[in-house]
PDB file of C-alpha atoms in Angstrom:
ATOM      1  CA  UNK M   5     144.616 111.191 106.020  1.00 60.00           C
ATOM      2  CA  UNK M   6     141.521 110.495 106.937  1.00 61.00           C
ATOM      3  CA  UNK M   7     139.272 112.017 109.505  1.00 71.00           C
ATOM      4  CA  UNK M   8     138.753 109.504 112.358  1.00 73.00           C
ATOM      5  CA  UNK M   9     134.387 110.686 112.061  1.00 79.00           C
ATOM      6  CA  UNK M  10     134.965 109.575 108.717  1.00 81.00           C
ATOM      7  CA  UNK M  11     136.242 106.058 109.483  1.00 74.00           C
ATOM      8  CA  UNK M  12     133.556 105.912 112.331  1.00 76.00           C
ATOM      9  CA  UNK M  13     130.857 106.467 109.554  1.00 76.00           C
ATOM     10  CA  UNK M  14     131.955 104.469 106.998  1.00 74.00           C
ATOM     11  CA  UNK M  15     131.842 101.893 109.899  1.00 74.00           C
ATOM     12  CA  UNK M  16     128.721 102.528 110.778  1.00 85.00           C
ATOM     13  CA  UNK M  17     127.183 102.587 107.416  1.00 84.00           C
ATOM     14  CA  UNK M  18     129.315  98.656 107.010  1.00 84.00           C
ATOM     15  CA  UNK M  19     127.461  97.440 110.679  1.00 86.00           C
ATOM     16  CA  UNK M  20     124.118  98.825 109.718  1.00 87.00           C
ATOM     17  CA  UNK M  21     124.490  97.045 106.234  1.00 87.00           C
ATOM     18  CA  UNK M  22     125.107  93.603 107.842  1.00 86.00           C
ATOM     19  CA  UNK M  23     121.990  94.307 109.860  1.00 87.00           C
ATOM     20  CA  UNK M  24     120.144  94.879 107.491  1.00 92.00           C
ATOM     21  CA  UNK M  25     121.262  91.972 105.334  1.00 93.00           C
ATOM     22  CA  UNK M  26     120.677  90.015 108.905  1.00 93.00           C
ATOM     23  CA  UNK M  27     116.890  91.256 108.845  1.00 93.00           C
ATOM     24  CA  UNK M  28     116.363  90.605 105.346  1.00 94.00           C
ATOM     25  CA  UNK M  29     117.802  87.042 105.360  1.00 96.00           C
ATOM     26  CA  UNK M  30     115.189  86.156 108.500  1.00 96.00           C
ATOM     27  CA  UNK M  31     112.319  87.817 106.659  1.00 96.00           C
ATOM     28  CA  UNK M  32     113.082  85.726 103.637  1.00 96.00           C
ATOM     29  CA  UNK M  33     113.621  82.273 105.534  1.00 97.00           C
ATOM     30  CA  UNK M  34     110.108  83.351 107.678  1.00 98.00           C
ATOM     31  CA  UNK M  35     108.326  83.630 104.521  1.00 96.00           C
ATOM     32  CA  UNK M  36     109.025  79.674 103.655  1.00 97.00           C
ATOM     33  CA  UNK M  37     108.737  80.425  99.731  1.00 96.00           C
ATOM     34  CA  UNK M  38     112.039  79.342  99.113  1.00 96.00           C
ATOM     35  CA  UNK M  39     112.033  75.903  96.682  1.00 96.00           C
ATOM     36  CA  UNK M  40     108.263  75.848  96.967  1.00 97.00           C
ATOM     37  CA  UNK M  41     106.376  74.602  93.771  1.00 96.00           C
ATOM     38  CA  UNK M  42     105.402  76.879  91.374  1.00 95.00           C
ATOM     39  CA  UNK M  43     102.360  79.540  92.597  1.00 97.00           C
ATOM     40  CA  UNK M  44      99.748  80.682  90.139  1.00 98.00           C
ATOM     41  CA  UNK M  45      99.482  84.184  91.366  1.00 98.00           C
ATOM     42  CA  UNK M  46     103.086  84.823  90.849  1.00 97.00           C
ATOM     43  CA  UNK M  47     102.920  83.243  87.370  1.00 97.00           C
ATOM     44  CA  UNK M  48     100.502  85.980  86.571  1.00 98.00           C
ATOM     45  CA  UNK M  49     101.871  88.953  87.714  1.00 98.00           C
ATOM     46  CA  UNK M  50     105.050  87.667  85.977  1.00 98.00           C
ATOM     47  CA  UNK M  51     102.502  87.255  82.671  1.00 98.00           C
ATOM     48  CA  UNK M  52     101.305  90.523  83.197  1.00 98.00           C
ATOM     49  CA  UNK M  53     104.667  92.729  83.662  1.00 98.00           C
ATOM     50  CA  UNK M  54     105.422  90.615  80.347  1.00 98.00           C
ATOM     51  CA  UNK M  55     102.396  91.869  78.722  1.00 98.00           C
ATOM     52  CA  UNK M  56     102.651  95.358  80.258  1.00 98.00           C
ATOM     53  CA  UNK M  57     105.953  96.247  79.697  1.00 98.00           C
ATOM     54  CA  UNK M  58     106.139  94.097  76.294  1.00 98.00           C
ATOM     55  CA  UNK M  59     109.733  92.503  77.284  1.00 97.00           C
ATOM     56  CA  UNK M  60     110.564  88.734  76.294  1.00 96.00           C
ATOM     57  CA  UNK M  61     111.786  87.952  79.888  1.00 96.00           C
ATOM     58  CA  UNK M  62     110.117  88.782  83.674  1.00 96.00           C
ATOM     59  CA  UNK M  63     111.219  86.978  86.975  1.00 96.00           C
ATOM     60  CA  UNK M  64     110.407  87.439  90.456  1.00 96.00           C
ATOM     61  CA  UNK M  65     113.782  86.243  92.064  1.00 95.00           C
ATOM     62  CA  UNK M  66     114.497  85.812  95.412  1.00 95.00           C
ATOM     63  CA  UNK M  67     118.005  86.558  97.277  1.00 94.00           C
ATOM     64  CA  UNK M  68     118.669  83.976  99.619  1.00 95.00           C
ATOM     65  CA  UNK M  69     122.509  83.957 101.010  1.00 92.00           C
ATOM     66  CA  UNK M  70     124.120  82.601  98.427  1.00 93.00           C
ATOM     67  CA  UNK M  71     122.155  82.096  95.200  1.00 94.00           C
ATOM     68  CA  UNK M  72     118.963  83.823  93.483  1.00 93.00           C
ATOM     69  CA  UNK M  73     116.355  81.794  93.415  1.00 94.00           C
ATOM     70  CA  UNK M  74     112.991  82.569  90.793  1.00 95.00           C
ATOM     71  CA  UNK M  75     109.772  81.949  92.426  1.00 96.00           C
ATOM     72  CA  UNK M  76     108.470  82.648  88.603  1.00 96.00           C
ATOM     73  CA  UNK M  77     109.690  83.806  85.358  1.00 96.00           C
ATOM     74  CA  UNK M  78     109.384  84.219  81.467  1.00 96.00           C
ATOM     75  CA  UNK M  79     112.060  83.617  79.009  1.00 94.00           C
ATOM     76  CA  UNK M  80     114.906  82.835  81.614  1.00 89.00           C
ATOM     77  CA  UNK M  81     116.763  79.243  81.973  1.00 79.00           C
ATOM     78  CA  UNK M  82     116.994  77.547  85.376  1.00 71.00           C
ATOM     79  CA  UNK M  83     115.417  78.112  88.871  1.00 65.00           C
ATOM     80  CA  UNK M  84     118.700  79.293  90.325  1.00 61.00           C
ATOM     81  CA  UNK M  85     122.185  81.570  89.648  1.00 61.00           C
ATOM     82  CA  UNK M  86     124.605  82.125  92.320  1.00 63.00           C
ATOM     83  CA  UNK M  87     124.512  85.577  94.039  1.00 63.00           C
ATOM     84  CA  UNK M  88     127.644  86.618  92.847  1.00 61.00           C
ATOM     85  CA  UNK M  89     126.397  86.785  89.154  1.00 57.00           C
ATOM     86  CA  UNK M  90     123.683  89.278  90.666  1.00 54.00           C
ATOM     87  CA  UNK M  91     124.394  92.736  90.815  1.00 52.00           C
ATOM     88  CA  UNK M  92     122.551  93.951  94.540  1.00 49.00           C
TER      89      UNK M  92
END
């Protein structure tokens, strides 16, 4: 059986993950970068991880609720993938 602290935690833990998730989703939809044009800066630090870390693909992706969205990458097809093919 378990303890009723236990269950009281693992609730816990579940309301301060929504939250969180909550927080993260506003910061995201204040930054306004979602399906903006391509941004040079990004492109290069995407360039540059490439040349740094000598892999054949780099993105910066973007979590929105339900789909991950590249603001840049390298060696990747498509703009967007649904969330659930994500691992968070």
């Amino acid at each position: 059986m378990v303890s009723r602290s236990t269950k009281d935690f693992v609730l816990r833990r579940e309301e301060r993950r929504v939250i969180d998730e909550e927080k993260r989703q506003a910061a995201l939809d204040a930054m306004g970068v979602l399906d903006t044009p391509p941004d040079e800066r990004v492109e290069r630090v995407v360039r540059l991880a490439q040349d740094l870390f000598r892999v054949p693909m780099v993105s910066v992706s973007l979590i929105d609720r339900d789909r991950q969205w590249r603001k840049a990458q390298i060696g990747l097809g498509g703009k967007r993938s649904p969330t659930a093919g994500f691992l968070l």
